[in-house]
Amino acid sequence: MSFANSHQIVTNQPGVHEKLADIVEKHLKHAFQKPYQQHSIDGFKQVELEVQRSGKPIIFDSCCGVGDSTINLAKMYPNHLVIGMDKSGHRLNKNEAYEQHGIDNFMLLRTDLNDFWRLALDAQMLPEKHFILYPNPWPKAKHVQRRWHGAAVFPSLVALGGELEMRSNWRLYLEEFSAALAITNHSSEVAQFVPQPCITPFERKYQASGQPLFKLNASLSVNT
Ligand SMILES: C[S@@+](CC[C@H](N)C(=O)[O-])C[C@H]1O[C@@H](n2cnc3c(N)ncnc32)[C@H](O)[C@@H]1O
């Protein structure tokens, strides 16, 4: 007898989405021109000031949720400034984290990445490393354009460059992302892994329920 694990992916998609290539090609041909929201511009300016002040190379922690991974990455990479971004409100602030962990090489920003990534690219604020940990999977086939590789902002995400690491409990999400990257002439590797230790709340939750976890790695500054 088998039991479905909680949070396990349920999808009606048997393999890479049949329209993936068409969607990616369309986004590569037509620049994403949705106007920026004013609060995205204001938030971006705060980040620019912090990047200039710190003088450190930067790491993006996109879709950081409550910011636990941002703190963990800041500890792992003390010589970088880690910028955690999420469209939902964050609960940690820098002072609390500084008091708890003795680190201040990070910042958290509430922003929509559909704007932020384009603003960063326009300003050539490029990350050395880019983490996207457990993005929303949108497992129904009809929602493929809500996945990052099906989104209009995908070409900007790729153009930001850096060492990309994306993690998911849904292997197909990463395989699709990898197929989309191949269309932009970037190779990537997808592998099952065991996080040691877990660095995000979703990662902890998935691991506790015994689900296999996967990661994708790509050097986006190198074309193949
Ligand atoms: C499944 S949660 C993962 C959170 C965290 N990385 C973790 O592993 O615990 C996905 C996160 O992506 C964020 N997100 C989705 N679309 C976004 C967007 N357009 N801009 C910024 N954040 C977004 C959501 O708010 C949510 O916090």
PDB file of N, CA and C in Angstrom, residues 141-192:
ATOM      1  N   ALA A 141      -0.639  21.658 -16.564  1.00  0.00           N
ATOM      2  CA  ALA A 141      -0.070  21.976 -17.883  1.00  0.00           C
ATOM      3  C   ALA A 141      -0.504  23.370 -18.351  1.00  0.00           C
ATOM      4  N   LYS A 142      -1.749  23.738 -18.095  1.00  0.00           N
ATOM      5  CA  LYS A 142      -2.244  25.028 -18.610  1.00  0.00           C
ATOM      6  C   LYS A 142      -1.571  26.223 -17.927  1.00  0.00           C
ATOM      7  N   HIS A 143      -0.831  25.975 -16.861  1.00  0.00           N
ATOM      8  CA  HIS A 143      -0.154  27.072 -16.155  1.00  0.00           C
ATOM      9  C   HIS A 143       1.339  27.176 -16.493  1.00  0.00           C
ATOM     10  N   VAL A 144       1.738  26.547 -17.591  1.00  0.00           N
ATOM     11  CA  VAL A 144       3.180  26.509 -17.905  1.00  0.00           C
ATOM     12  C   VAL A 144       3.791  27.921 -17.971  1.00  0.00           C
ATOM     13  N   GLN A 145       3.000  28.897 -18.382  1.00  0.00           N
ATOM     14  CA  GLN A 145       3.580  30.248 -18.532  1.00  0.00           C
ATOM     15  C   GLN A 145       3.763  30.944 -17.186  1.00  0.00           C
ATOM     16  N   ARG A 146       3.271  30.317 -16.119  1.00  0.00           N
ATOM     17  CA  ARG A 146       3.519  30.883 -14.786  1.00  0.00           C
ATOM     18  C   ARG A 146       4.829  30.370 -14.210  1.00  0.00           C
ATOM     19  N   ARG A 147       5.376  29.293 -14.829  1.00  0.00           N
ATOM     20  CA  ARG A 147       6.693  28.806 -14.381  1.00  0.00           C
ATOM     21  C   ARG A 147       7.734  29.788 -14.921  1.00  0.00           C
ATOM     22  N   TRP A 148       8.881  29.907 -14.229  1.00  0.00           N
ATOM     23  CA  TRP A 148       9.841  30.947 -14.639  1.00  0.00           C
ATOM     24  C   TRP A 148      10.321  30.773 -16.075  1.00  0.00           C
ATOM     25  N   HIS A 149      10.481  29.520 -16.540  1.00  0.00           N
ATOM     26  CA  HIS A 149      10.972  29.328 -17.915  1.00  0.00           C
ATOM     27  C   HIS A 149       9.895  29.607 -18.946  1.00  0.00           C
ATOM     28  N   GLY A 150       8.618  29.651 -18.506  1.00  0.00           N
ATOM     29  CA  GLY A 150       7.531  29.957 -19.446  1.00  0.00           C
ATOM     30  C   GLY A 150       7.118  31.421 -19.377  1.00  0.00           C
ATOM     31  N   ALA A 151       7.786  32.182 -18.523  1.00  0.00           N
ATOM     32  CA  ALA A 151       7.391  33.578 -18.291  1.00  0.00           C
ATOM     33  C   ALA A 151       8.104  34.516 -19.260  1.00  0.00           C
ATOM     34  N   ALA A 152       7.472  35.663 -19.474  1.00  0.00           N
ATOM     35  CA  ALA A 152       8.047  36.651 -20.404  1.00  0.00           C
ATOM     36  C   ALA A 152       9.384  37.193 -19.894  1.00  0.00           C
ATOM     37  N   VAL A 153       9.608  37.100 -18.579  1.00  0.00           N
ATOM     38  CA  VAL A 153      10.852  37.640 -18.005  1.00  0.00           C
ATOM     39  C   VAL A 153      12.023  36.650 -18.133  1.00  0.00           C
ATOM     40  N   PHE A 154      11.760  35.450 -18.617  1.00  0.00           N
ATOM     41  CA  PHE A 154      12.809  34.420 -18.677  1.00  0.00           C
ATOM     42  C   PHE A 154      14.096  34.909 -19.384  1.00  0.00           C
ATOM     43  N   PRO A 155      14.002  35.576 -20.548  1.00  0.00           N
ATOM     44  CA  PRO A 155      15.256  36.021 -21.184  1.00  0.00           C
ATOM     45  C   PRO A 155      16.076  36.968 -20.288  1.00  0.00           C
ATOM     46  N   SER A 156      15.403  37.783 -19.487  1.00  0.00           N
ATOM     47  CA  SER A 156      16.134  38.694 -18.581  1.00  0.00           C
ATOM     48  C   SER A 156      16.809  37.903 -17.461  1.00  0.00           C
ATOM     49  N   LEU A 157      16.102  36.919 -16.943  1.00  0.00           N
ATOM     50  CA  LEU A 157      16.679  36.061 -15.898  1.00  0.00           C
ATOM     51  C   LEU A 157      17.964  35.404 -16.418  1.00  0.00           C
ATOM     52  N   VAL A 158      17.930  34.906 -17.635  1.00  0.00           N
ATOM     53  CA  VAL A 158      19.110  34.249 -18.211  1.00  0.00           C
ATOM     54  C   VAL A 158      20.229  35.268 -18.431  1.00  0.00           C
ATOM     55  N   ALA A 159      19.855  36.459 -18.933  1.00  0.00           N
ATOM     56  CA  ALA A 159      20.864  37.470 -19.269  1.00  0.00           C
ATOM     57  C   ALA A 159      21.566  38.027 -18.024  1.00  0.00           C
ATOM     58  N   LEU A 160      20.970  37.873 -16.854  1.00  0.00           N
ATOM     59  CA  LEU A 160      21.636  38.330 -15.625  1.00  0.00           C
ATOM     60  C   LEU A 160      22.920  37.541 -15.375  1.00  0.00           C
ATOM     61  N   GLY A 161      22.984  36.333 -15.911  1.00  0.00           N
ATOM     62  CA  GLY A 161      24.207  35.526 -15.838  1.00  0.00           C
ATOM     63  C   GLY A 161      24.465  34.973 -14.449  1.00  0.00           C
ATOM     64  N   GLY A 162      25.729  34.633 -14.205  1.00  0.00           N
ATOM     65  CA  GLY A 162      26.132  34.084 -12.903  1.00  0.00           C
ATOM     66  C   GLY A 162      25.942  32.577 -12.830  1.00  0.00           C
ATOM     67  N   GLU A 163      26.333  32.039 -11.691  1.00  0.00           N
ATOM     68  CA  GLU A 163      26.162  30.599 -11.430  1.00  0.00           C
ATOM     69  C   GLU A 163      24.764  30.412 -10.870  1.00  0.00           C
ATOM     70  N   LEU A 164      23.895  29.773 -11.654  1.00  0.00           N
ATOM     71  CA  LEU A 164      22.512  29.604 -11.216  1.00  0.00           C
ATOM     72  C   LEU A 164      22.326  28.274 -10.504  1.00  0.00           C
ATOM     73  N   GLU A 165      21.655  28.306  -9.362  1.00  0.00           N
ATOM     74  CA  GLU A 165      21.219  27.054  -8.721  1.00  0.00           C
ATOM     75  C   GLU A 165      19.730  27.166  -8.428  1.00  0.00           C
ATOM     76  N   MET A 166      18.982  26.216  -8.992  1.00  0.00           N
ATOM     77  CA  MET A 166      17.543  26.179  -8.763  1.00  0.00           C
ATOM     78  C   MET A 166      17.240  24.837  -8.110  1.00  0.00           C
ATOM     79  N   ARG A 167      16.375  24.840  -7.108  1.00  0.00           N
ATOM     80  CA  ARG A 167      16.022  23.580  -6.445  1.00  0.00           C
ATOM     81  C   ARG A 167      14.518  23.381  -6.497  1.00  0.00           C
ATOM     82  N   SER A 168      14.112  22.099  -6.544  1.00  0.00           N
ATOM     83  CA  SER A 168      12.688  21.786  -6.610  1.00  0.00           C
ATOM     84  C   SER A 168      12.448  20.363  -6.115  1.00  0.00           C
ATOM     85  N   ASN A 169      11.224  20.094  -5.688  1.00  0.00           N
ATOM     86  CA  ASN A 169      10.838  18.707  -5.389  1.00  0.00           C
ATOM     87  C   ASN A 169      10.171  18.088  -6.619  1.00  0.00           C
ATOM     88  N   TRP A 170      10.120  18.850  -7.733  1.00  0.00           N
ATOM     89  CA  TRP A 170       9.503  18.361  -8.970  1.00  0.00           C
ATOM     90  C   TRP A 170      10.578  18.340 -10.059  1.00  0.00           C
ATOM     91  N   ARG A 171      11.071  17.157 -10.355  1.00  0.00           N
ATOM     92  CA  ARG A 171      12.166  17.035 -11.321  1.00  0.00           C
ATOM     93  C   ARG A 171      11.806  17.647 -12.679  1.00  0.00           C
ATOM     94  N   LEU A 172      10.557  17.448 -13.086  1.00  0.00           N
ATOM     95  CA  LEU A 172      10.144  17.928 -14.411  1.00  0.00           C
ATOM     96  C   LEU A 172      10.253  19.460 -14.536  1.00  0.00           C
ATOM     97  N   TYR A 173      10.019  20.171 -13.442  1.00  0.00           N
ATOM     98  CA  TYR A 173      10.176  21.642 -13.481  1.00  0.00           C
ATOM     99  C   TYR A 173      11.606  21.980 -13.910  1.00  0.00           C
ATOM    100  N   LEU A 174      12.568  21.283 -13.291  1.00  0.00           N
ATOM    101  CA  LEU A 174      13.972  21.572 -13.577  1.00  0.00           C
ATOM    102  C   LEU A 174      14.361  21.081 -14.974  1.00  0.00           C
ATOM    103  N   GLU A 175      13.785  19.959 -15.394  1.00  0.00           N
ATOM    104  CA  GLU A 175      14.094  19.457 -16.741  1.00  0.00           C
ATOM    105  C   GLU A 175      13.547  20.419 -17.795  1.00  0.00           C
ATOM    106  N   GLU A 176      12.384  20.968 -17.523  1.00  0.00           N
ATOM    107  CA  GLU A 176      11.824  21.965 -18.445  1.00  0.00           C
ATOM    108  C   GLU A 176      12.676  23.232 -18.461  1.00  0.00           C
ATOM    109  N   PHE A 177      13.109  23.645 -17.264  1.00  0.00           N
ATOM    110  CA  PHE A 177      13.958  24.838 -17.196  1.00  0.00           C
ATOM    111  C   PHE A 177      15.244  24.600 -17.986  1.00  0.00           C
ATOM    112  N   SER A 178      15.782  23.386 -17.834  1.00  0.00           N
ATOM    113  CA  SER A 178      17.002  23.010 -18.548  1.00  0.00           C
ATOM    114  C   SER A 178      16.781  23.030 -20.066  1.00  0.00           C
ATOM    115  N   ALA A 179      15.613  22.532 -20.503  1.00  0.00           N
ATOM    116  CA  ALA A 179      15.288  22.531 -21.944  1.00  0.00           C
ATOM    117  C   ALA A 179      15.150  23.975 -22.445  1.00  0.00           C
ATOM    118  N   ALA A 180      14.592  24.850 -21.618  1.00  0.00           N
ATOM    119  CA  ALA A 180      14.457  26.254 -22.002  1.00  0.00           C
ATOM    120  C   ALA A 180      15.835  26.917 -22.082  1.00  0.00           C
ATOM    121  N   LEU A 181      16.708  26.566 -21.134  1.00  0.00           N
ATOM    122  CA  LEU A 181      18.073  27.134 -21.165  1.00  0.00           C
ATOM    123  C   LEU A 181      18.812  26.689 -22.424  1.00  0.00           C
ATOM    124  N   ALA A 182      18.587  25.445 -22.832  1.00  0.00           N
ATOM    125  CA  ALA A 182      19.270  24.925 -24.027  1.00  0.00           C
ATOM    126  C   ALA A 182      18.892  25.764 -25.247  1.00  0.00           C
ATOM    127  N   ILE A 183      17.665  26.256 -25.278  1.00  0.00           N
ATOM    128  CA  ILE A 183      17.235  27.102 -26.407  1.00  0.00           C
ATOM    129  C   ILE A 183      18.037  28.414 -26.410  1.00  0.00           C
ATOM    130  N   THR A 184      18.504  28.836 -25.228  1.00  0.00           N
ATOM    131  CA  THR A 184      19.330  30.055 -25.157  1.00  0.00           C
ATOM    132  C   THR A 184      20.830  29.715 -25.211  1.00  0.00           C
ATOM    133  N   ASN A 185      21.148  28.479 -25.608  1.00  0.00           N
ATOM    134  CA  ASN A 185      22.542  28.018 -25.724  1.00  0.00           C
ATOM    135  C   ASN A 185      23.285  27.926 -24.400  1.00  0.00           C
ATOM    136  N   HIS A 186      22.587  27.544 -23.346  1.00  0.00           N
ATOM    137  CA  HIS A 186      23.246  27.318 -22.067  1.00  0.00           C
ATOM    138  C   HIS A 186      23.004  25.872 -21.643  1.00  0.00           C
ATOM    139  N   SER A 187      24.095  25.207 -21.254  1.00  0.00           N
ATOM    140  CA  SER A 187      23.900  23.837 -20.772  1.00  0.00           C
ATOM    141  C   SER A 187      23.685  23.874 -19.260  1.00  0.00           C
ATOM    142  N   SER A 188      23.067  22.839 -18.760  1.00  0.00           N
ATOM    143  CA  SER A 188      22.801  22.783 -17.320  1.00  0.00           C
ATOM    144  C   SER A 188      22.730  21.321 -16.907  1.00  0.00           C
ATOM    145  N   GLU A 189      22.849  21.119 -15.604  1.00  0.00           N
ATOM    146  CA  GLU A 189      22.776  19.752 -15.077  1.00  0.00           C
ATOM    147  C   GLU A 189      21.672  19.669 -14.044  1.00  0.00           C
ATOM    148  N   VAL A 190      20.910  18.589 -14.128  1.00  0.00           N
ATOM    149  CA  VAL A 190      19.856  18.348 -13.147  1.00  0.00           C
ATOM    150  C   VAL A 190      20.215  17.060 -12.402  1.00  0.00           C
ATOM    151  N   ALA A 191      20.183  17.115 -11.083  1.00  0.00           N
ATOM    152  CA  ALA A 191      20.549  15.925 -10.304  1.00  0.00           C
ATOM    153  C   ALA A 191      19.731  15.857  -9.024  1.00  0.00           C
ATOM    154  N   GLN A 192      19.517  14.627  -8.567  1.00  0.00           N
ATOM    155  CA  GLN A 192      18.895  14.455  -7.254  1.00  0.00           C
ATOM    156  C   GLN A 192      19.968  14.749  -6.200  1.00  0.00           C
TER     157      GLN A 192
END
